[in-house]
mmCIF file of C-alpha atoms and ligand atoms in Angstrom:
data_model
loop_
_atom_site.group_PDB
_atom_site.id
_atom_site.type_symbol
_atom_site.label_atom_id
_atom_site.label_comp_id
_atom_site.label_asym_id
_atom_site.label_seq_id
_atom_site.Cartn_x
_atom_site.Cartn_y
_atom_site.Cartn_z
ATOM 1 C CA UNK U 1 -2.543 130.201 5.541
ATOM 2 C CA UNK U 2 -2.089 129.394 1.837
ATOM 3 C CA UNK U 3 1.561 130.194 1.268
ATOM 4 C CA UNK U 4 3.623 130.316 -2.324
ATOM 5 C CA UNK U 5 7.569 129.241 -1.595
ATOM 6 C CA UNK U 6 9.581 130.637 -4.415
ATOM 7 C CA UNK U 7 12.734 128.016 -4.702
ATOM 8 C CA UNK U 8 11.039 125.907 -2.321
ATOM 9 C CA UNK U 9 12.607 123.030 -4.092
ATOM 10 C CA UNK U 10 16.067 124.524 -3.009
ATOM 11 C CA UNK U 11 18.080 123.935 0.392
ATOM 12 C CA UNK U 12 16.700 126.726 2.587
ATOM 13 C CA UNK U 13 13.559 126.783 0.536
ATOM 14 C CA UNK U 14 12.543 122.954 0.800
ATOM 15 C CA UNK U 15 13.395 123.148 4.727
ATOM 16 C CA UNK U 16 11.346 126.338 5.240
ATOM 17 C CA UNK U 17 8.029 124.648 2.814
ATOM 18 C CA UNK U 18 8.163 121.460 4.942
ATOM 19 C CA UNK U 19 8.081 123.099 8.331
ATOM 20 C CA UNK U 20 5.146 125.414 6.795
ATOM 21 C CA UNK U 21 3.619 121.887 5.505
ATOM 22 C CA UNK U 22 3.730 120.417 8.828
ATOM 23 C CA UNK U 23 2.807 123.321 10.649
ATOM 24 C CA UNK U 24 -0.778 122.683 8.839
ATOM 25 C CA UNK U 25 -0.515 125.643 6.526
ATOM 26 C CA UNK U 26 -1.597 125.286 2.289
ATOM 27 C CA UNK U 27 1.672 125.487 0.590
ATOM 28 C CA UNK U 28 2.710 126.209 -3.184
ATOM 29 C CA UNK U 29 6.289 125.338 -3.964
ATOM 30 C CA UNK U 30 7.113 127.543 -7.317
ATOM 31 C CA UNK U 31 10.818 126.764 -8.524
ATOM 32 C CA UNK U 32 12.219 126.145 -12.007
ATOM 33 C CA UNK U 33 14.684 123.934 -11.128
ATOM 34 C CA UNK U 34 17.573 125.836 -12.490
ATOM 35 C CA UNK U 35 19.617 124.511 -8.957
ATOM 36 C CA UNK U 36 16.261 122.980 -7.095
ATOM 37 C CA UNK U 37 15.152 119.449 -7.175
ATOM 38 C CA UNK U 38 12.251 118.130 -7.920
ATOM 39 C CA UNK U 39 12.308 115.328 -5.018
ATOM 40 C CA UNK U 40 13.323 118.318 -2.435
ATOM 41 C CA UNK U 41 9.748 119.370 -2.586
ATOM 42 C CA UNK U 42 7.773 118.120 0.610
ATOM 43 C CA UNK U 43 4.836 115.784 0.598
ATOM 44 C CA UNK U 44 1.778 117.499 0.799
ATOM 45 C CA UNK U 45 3.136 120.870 -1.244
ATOM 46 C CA UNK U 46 1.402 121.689 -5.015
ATOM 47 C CA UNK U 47 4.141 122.124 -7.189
ATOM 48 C CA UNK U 48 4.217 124.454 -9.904
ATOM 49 C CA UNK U 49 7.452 124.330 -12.134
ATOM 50 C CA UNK U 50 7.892 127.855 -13.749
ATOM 51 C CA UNK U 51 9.953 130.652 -14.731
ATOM 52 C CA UNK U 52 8.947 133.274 -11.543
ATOM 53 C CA UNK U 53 9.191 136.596 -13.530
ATOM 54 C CA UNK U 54 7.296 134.923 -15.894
ATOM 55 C CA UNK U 55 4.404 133.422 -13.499
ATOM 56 C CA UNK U 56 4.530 135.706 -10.666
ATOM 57 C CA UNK U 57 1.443 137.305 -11.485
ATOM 58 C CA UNK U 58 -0.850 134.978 -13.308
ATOM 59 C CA UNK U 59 0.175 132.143 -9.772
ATOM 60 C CA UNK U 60 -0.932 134.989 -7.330
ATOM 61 C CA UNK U 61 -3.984 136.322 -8.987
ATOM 62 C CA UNK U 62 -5.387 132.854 -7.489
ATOM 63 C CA UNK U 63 -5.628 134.007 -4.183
ATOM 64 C CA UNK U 64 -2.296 133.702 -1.200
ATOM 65 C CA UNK U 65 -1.817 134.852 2.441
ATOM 66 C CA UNK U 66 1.668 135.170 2.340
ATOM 67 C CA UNK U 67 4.786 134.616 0.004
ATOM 68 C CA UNK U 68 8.023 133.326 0.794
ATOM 69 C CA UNK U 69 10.643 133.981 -1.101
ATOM 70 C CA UNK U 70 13.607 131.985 -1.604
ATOM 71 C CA UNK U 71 14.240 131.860 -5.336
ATOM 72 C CA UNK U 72 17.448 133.317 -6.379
ATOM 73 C CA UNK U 73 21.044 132.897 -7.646
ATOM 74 C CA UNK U 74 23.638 132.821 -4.526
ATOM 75 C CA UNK U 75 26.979 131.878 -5.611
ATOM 76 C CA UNK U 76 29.446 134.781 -4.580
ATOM 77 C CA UNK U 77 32.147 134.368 -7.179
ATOM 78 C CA UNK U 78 29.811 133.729 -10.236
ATOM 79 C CA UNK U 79 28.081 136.842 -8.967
ATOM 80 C CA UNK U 80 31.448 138.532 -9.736
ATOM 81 C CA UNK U 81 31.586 137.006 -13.032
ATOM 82 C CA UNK U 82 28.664 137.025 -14.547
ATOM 83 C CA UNK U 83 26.697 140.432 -12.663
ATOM 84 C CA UNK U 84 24.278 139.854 -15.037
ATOM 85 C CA UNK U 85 22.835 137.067 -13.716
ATOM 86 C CA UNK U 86 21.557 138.718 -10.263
ATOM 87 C CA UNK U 87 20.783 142.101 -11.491
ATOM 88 C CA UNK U 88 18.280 139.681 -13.463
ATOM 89 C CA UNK U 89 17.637 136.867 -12.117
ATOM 90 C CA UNK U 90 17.600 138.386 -8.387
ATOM 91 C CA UNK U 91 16.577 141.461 -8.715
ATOM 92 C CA UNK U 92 14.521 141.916 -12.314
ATOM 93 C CA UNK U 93 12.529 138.674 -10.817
ATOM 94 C CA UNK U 94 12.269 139.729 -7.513
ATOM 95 C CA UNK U 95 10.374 143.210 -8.861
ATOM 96 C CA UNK U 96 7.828 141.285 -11.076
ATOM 97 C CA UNK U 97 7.191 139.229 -7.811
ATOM 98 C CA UNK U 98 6.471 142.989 -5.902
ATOM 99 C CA UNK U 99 4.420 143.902 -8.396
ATOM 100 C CA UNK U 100 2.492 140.754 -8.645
ATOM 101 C CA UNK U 101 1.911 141.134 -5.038
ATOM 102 C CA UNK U 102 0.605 144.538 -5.758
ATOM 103 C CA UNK U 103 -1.439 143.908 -8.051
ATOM 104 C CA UNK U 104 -3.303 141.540 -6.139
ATOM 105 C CA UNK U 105 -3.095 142.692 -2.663
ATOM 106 C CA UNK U 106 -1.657 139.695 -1.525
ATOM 107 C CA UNK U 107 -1.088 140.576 2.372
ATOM 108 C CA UNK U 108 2.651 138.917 3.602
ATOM 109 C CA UNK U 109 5.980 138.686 2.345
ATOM 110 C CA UNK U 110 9.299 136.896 4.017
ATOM 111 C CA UNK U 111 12.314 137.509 1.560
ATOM 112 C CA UNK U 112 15.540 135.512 2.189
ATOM 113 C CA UNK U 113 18.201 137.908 2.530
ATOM 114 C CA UNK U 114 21.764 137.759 3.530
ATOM 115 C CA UNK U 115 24.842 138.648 5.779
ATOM 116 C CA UNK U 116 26.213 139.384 2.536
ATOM 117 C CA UNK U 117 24.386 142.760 2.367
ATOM 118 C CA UNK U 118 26.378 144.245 4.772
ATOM 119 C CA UNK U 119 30.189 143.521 3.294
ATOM 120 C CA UNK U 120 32.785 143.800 5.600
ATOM 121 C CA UNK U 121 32.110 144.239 9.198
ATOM 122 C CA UNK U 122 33.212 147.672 11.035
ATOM 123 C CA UNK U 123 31.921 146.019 14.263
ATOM 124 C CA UNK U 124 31.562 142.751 15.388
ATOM 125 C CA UNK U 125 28.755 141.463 16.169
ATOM 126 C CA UNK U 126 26.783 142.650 13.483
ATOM 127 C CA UNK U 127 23.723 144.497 13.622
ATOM 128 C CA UNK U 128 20.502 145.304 11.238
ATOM 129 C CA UNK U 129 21.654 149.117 11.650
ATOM 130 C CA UNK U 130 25.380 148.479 10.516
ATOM 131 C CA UNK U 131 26.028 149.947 6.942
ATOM 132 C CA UNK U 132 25.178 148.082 4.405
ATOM 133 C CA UNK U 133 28.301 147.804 2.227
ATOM 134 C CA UNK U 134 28.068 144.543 -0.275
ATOM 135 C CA UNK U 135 31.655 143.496 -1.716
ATOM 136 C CA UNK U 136 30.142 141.408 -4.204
ATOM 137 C CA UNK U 137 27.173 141.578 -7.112
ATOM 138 C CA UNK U 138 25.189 138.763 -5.152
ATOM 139 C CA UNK U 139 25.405 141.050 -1.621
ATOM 140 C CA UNK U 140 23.876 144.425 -3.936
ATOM 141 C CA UNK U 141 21.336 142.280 -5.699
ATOM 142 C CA UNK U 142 19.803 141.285 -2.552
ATOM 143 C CA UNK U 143 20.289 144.748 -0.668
ATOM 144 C CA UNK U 144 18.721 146.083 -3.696
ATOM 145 C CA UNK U 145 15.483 143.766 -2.890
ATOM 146 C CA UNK U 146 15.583 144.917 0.256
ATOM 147 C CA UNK U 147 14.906 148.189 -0.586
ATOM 148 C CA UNK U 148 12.069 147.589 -3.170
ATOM 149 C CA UNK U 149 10.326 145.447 -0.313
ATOM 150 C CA UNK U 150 10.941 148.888 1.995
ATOM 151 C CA UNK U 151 9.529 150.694 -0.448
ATOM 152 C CA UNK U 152 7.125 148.329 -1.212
ATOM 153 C CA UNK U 153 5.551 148.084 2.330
ATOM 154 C CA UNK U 154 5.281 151.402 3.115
ATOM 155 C CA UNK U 155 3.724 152.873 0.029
ATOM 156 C CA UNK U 156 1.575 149.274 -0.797
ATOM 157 C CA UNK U 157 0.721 148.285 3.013
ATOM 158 C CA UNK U 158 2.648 144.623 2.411
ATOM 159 C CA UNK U 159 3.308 143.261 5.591
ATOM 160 C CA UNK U 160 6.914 142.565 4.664
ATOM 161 C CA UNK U 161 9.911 140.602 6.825
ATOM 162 C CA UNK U 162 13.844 140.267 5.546
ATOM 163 C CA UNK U 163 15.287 137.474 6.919
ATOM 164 C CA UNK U 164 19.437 138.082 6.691
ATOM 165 C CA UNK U 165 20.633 134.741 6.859
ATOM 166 C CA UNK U 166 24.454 133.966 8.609
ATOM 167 C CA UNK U 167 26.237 130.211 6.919
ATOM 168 C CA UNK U 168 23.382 127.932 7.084
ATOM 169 C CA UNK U 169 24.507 124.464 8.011
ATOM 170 C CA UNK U 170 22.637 121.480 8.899
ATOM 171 C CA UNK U 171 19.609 119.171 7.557
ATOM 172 C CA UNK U 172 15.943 118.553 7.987
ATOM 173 C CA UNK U 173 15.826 114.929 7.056
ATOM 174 C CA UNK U 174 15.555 114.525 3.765
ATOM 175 C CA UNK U 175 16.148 117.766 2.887
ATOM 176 C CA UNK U 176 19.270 119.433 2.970
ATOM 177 C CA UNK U 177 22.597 121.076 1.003
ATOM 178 C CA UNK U 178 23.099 119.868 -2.960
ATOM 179 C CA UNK U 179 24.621 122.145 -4.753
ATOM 180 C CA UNK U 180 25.566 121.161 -8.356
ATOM 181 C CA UNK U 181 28.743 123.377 -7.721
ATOM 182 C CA UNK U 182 29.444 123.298 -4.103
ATOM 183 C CA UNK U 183 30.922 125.733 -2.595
ATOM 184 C CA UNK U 184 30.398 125.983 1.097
ATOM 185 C CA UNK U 185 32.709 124.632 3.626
ATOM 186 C CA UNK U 186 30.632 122.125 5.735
ATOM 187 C CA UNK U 187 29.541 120.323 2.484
ATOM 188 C CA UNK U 188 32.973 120.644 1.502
ATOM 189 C CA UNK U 189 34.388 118.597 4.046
ATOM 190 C CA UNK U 190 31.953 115.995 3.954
ATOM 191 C CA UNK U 191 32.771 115.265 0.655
ATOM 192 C CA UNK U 192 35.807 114.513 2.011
ATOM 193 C CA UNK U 193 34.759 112.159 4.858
ATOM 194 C CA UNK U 194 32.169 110.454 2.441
ATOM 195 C CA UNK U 195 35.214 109.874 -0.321
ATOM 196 C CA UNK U 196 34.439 111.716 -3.052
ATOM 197 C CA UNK U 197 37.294 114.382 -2.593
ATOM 198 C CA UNK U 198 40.627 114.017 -1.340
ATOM 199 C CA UNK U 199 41.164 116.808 0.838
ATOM 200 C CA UNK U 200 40.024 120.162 2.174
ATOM 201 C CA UNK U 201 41.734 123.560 1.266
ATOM 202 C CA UNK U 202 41.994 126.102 3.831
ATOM 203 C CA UNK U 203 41.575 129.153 2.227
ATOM 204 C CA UNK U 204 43.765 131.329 4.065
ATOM 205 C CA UNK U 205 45.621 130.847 7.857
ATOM 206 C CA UNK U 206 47.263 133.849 8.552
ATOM 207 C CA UNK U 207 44.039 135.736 8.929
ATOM 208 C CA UNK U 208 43.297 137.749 12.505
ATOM 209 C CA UNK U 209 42.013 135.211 14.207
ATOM 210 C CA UNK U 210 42.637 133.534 17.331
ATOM 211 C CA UNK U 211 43.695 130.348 15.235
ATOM 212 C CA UNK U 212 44.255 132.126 11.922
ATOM 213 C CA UNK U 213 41.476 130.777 10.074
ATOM 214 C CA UNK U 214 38.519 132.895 9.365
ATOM 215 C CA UNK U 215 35.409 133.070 11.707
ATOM 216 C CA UNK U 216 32.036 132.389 10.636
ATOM 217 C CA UNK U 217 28.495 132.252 12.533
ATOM 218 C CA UNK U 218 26.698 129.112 11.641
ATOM 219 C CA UNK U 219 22.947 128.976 11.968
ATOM 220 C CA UNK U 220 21.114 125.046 11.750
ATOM 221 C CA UNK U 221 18.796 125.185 9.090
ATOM 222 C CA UNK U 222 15.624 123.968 11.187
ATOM 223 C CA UNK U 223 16.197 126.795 13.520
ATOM 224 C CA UNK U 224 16.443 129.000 10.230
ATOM 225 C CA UNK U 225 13.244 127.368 8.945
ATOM 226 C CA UNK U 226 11.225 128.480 12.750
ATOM 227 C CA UNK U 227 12.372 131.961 11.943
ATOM 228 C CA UNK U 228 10.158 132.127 8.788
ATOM 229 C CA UNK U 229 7.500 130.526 10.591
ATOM 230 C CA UNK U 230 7.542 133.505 13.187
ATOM 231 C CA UNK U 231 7.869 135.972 10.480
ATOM 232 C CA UNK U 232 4.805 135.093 9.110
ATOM 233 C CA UNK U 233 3.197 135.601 12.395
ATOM 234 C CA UNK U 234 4.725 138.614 13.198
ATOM 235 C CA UNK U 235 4.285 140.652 9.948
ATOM 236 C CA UNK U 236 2.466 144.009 10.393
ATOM 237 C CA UNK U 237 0.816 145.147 7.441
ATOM 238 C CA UNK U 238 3.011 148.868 6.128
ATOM 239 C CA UNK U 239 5.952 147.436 7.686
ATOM 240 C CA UNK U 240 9.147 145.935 6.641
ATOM 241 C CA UNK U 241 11.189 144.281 9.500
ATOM 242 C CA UNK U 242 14.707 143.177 8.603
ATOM 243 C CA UNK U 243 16.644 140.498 11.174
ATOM 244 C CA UNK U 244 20.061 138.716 10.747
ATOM 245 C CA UNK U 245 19.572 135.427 12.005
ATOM 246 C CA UNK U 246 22.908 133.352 13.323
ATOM 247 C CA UNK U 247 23.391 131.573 16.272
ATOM 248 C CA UNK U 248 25.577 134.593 17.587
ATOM 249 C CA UNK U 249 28.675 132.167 18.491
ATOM 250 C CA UNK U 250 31.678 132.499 15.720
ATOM 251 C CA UNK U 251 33.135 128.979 14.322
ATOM 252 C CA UNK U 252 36.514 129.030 12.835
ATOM 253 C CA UNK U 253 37.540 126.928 9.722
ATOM 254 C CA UNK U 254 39.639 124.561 11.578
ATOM 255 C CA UNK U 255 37.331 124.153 14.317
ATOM 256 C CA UNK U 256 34.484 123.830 11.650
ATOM 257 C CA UNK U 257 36.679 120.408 9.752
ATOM 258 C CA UNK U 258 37.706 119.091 13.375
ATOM 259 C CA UNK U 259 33.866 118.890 14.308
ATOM 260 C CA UNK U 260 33.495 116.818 10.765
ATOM 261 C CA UNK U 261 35.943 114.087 12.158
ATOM 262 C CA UNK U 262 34.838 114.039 15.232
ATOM 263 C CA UNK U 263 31.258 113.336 13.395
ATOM 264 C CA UNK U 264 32.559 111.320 10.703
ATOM 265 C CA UNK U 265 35.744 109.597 12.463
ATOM 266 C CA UNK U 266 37.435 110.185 8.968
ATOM 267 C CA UNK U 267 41.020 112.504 9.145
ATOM 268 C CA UNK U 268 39.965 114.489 6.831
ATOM 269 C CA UNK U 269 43.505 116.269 5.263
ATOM 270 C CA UNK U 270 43.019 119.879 5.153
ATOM 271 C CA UNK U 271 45.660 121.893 3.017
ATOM 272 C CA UNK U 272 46.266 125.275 3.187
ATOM 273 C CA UNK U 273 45.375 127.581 0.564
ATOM 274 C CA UNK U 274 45.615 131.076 -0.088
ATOM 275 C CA UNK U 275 43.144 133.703 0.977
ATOM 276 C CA UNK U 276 40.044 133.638 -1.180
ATOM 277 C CA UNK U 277 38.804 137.140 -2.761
ATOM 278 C CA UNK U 278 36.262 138.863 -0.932
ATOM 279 C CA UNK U 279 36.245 136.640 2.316
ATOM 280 C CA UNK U 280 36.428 139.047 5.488
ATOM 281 C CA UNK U 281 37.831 137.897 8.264
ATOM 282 C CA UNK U 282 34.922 137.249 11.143
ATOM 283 C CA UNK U 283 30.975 137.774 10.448
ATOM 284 C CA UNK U 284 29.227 136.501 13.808
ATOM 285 C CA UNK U 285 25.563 138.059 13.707
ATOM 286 C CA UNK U 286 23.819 139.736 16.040
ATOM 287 C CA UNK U 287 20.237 138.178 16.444
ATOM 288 C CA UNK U 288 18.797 140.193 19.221
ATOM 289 C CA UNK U 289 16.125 142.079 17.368
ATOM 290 C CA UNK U 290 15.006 138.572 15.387
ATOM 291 C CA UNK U 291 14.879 137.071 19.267
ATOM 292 C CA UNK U 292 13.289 140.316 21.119
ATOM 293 C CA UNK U 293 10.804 140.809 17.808
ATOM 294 C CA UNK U 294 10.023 137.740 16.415
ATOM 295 C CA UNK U 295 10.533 135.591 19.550
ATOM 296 C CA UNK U 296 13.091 133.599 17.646
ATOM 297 C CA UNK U 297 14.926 130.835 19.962
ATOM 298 C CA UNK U 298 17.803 129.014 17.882
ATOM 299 C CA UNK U 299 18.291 125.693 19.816
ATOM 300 C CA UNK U 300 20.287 123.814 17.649
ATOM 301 C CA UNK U 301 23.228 125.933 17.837
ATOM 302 C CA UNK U 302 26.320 123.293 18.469
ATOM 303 C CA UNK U 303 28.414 122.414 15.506
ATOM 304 C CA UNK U 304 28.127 118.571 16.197
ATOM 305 C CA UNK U 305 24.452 119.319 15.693
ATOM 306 C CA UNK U 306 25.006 120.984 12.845
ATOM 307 C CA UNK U 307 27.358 118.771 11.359
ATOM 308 C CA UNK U 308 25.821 115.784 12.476
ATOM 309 C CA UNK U 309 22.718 116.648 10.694
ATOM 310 C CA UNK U 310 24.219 117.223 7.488
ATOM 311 C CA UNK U 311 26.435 114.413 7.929
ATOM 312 C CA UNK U 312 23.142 112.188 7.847
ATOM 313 C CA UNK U 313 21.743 113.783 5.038
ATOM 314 C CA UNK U 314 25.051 112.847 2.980
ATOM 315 C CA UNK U 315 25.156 109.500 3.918
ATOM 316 C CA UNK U 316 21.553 109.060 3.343
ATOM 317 C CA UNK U 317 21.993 110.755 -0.801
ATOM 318 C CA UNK U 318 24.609 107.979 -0.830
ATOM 319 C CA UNK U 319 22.068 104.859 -0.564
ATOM 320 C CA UNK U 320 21.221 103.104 -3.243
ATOM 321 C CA UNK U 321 17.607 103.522 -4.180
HETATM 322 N N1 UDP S 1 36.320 127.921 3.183
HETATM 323 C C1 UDP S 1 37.512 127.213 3.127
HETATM 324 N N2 UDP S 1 37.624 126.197 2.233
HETATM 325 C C2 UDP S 1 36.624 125.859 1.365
HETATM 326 C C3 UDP S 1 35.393 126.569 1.437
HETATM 327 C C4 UDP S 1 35.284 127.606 2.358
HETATM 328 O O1 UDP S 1 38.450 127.499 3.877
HETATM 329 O O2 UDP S 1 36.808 124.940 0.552
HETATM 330 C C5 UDP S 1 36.172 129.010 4.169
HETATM 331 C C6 UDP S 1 35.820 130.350 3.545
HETATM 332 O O3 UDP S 1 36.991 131.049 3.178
HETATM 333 C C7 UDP S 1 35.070 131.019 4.700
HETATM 334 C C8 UDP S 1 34.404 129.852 5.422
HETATM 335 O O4 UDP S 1 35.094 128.689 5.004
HETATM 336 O O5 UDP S 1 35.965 131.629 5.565
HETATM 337 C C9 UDP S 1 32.942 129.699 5.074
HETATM 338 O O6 UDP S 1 32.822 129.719 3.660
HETATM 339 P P1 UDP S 1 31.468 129.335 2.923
HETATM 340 O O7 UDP S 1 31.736 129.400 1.441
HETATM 341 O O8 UDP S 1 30.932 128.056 3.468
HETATM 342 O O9 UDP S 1 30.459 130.460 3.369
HETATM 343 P P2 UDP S 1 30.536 132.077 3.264
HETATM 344 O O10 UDP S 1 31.058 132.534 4.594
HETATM 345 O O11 UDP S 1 31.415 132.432 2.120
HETATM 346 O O12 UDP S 1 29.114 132.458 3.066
#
């Protein structure tokens, strides 16, 4: 298929557009490199470096089976901040995209979604039919997409797939996590085991968890990146399928930094820290639907994996060229 990747020169984008590339498909990375990087985009992927509301429509009049789309802002607390930024950049973008789709009929869309549309859990593990509560202007923005793309598929016949993503962890390779303000708490700690930061904080250990630390479900990018792959596949034109994708086991914060010295063999000093805003307590996904539907199989779901992976990618950033 020919393919456009929106922010395929980003983490989960660049993953997702090299799988694609290797899978055989025609793939157009468009990114402006706001967070991407250039050298993220995989061999054998055009590159066009553009503003997406702006481009949307003149880059699919040429012709695409399928979109992926990746490009957006996804930083929690500036979400809180600066709302501005995602009502805009996710959502105002994200609309010009649907209607460039429209407009020329292209037939597939996959739209990277988030755990963060549903806010916090009632139940545990959660499903695609739990309410969809966001806590924070990042979690609305992309519920809000959601919605067009409902709308979207069932008026305009799009063939449309929302992927709600869990903590993605790991590396492909080359490509992996670089975030010009990190924020995530496998990176986090690697910083710590490569040198480059002194310690970890623990944001919060009284929380209601079996070892007071909060609970996450971490999914390994490459198994992530197969979802898409599948979505594409599956996608039935007038429909709109929407699957959480996480490995379904819960990691806990402390559990999460003692994988990272087991990995790294570094101690790693973890501090505790108080609770930060927003955080609930446990999100572990249910991925059923994504597994029954889509015939999704996550296989690289052990932290060491996980960690391991990214731990490679670090060291490898850290050669000299
Ligand atoms: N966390 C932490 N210290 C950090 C960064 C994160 O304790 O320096 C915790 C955070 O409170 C959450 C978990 O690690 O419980 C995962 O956070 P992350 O930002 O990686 O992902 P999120 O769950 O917010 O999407």
């Amino acid at each position: 298929m020919k393919l456009l990747v929106t922010g395929g020169a980003g983490y989960v984008g660049s993953v997702c557009a090299a799988h694609l590339v290797d899978a055989g498909h025609d793939v157009t990375v468009l990114d402006d490199l706001s967070t991407g990087h250039r050298d993220a985009v995989p061999d054998g992927a055009e590159f066009v470096e553009a503003d997406l509301a702006e481009a949307a429509d003149e880059v699919l009049g040429a012709g695409f089976d399928g979109v992926l789309h990746f490009a957006a802002r996804s930083l929690v607390g500036e979400s809180v901040q600066r709302p501005e930024l995602y009502w805009s950049g996710n959502v105002v973008t994200s609309l010009r995209l649907l209607e460039a789709i429209r407009r020329h009929g292209t037939p597939r869309l996959v739209f990277s979604s988030t755990a963060a549309t549903y806010g916090e859990p009632e139940a545990i593990p959660i499903r695609e039919d739990a309410p969809a509560r966001p806590t924070n202007p990042y979690g609305a923005s992309k519920l809000a997409i959601d919605n067009a793309i409902s709308s979207y598929a069932a008026a305009h016949g799009v063939a449309a797939v929302s992927l709600r993503y869990f903590n993605v962890a790991g590396a492909h390779g080359r490509f992996g996590e670089r975030h010009a303000v990190e924020t995530h708490l496998i990176p986090l700690v690697l910083q710590v085991a490569a040198g480059t930061r002194e310690s970890v904080q623990v944001f919060g250990d009284d929380w209601p968890t079996p070892d007071g630390t909060c609970v996450r479900d971490y999914v390994h990018v490459d198994d992530l990146a197969d979802a898409h792959v599948l979505a594409l596949q599956h996608a039935r034109p007038g429909h709109h399928g929407i699957y959480n994708l996480g490995s379904g086991t819960g990691f806990s914060v402390r559990e999460v930094v003692e994988a990272c010295r087991e990995v790294t063999g570094h101690p790693i000093p973890a501090v505790a820290a108080p609770r930060r805003s927003g955080d609930p307590a446990v999100l572990i996904a249910a991925s059923d639907a994504a597994k029954a539907e889509l015939g999704w199989n996550p296989v690289r779901t052990d932290l060491s994996t996980m960690v391991g992976d990214a731990w490679s990618f670090a060291q490898s950033r850290r050669q000299p060229v």
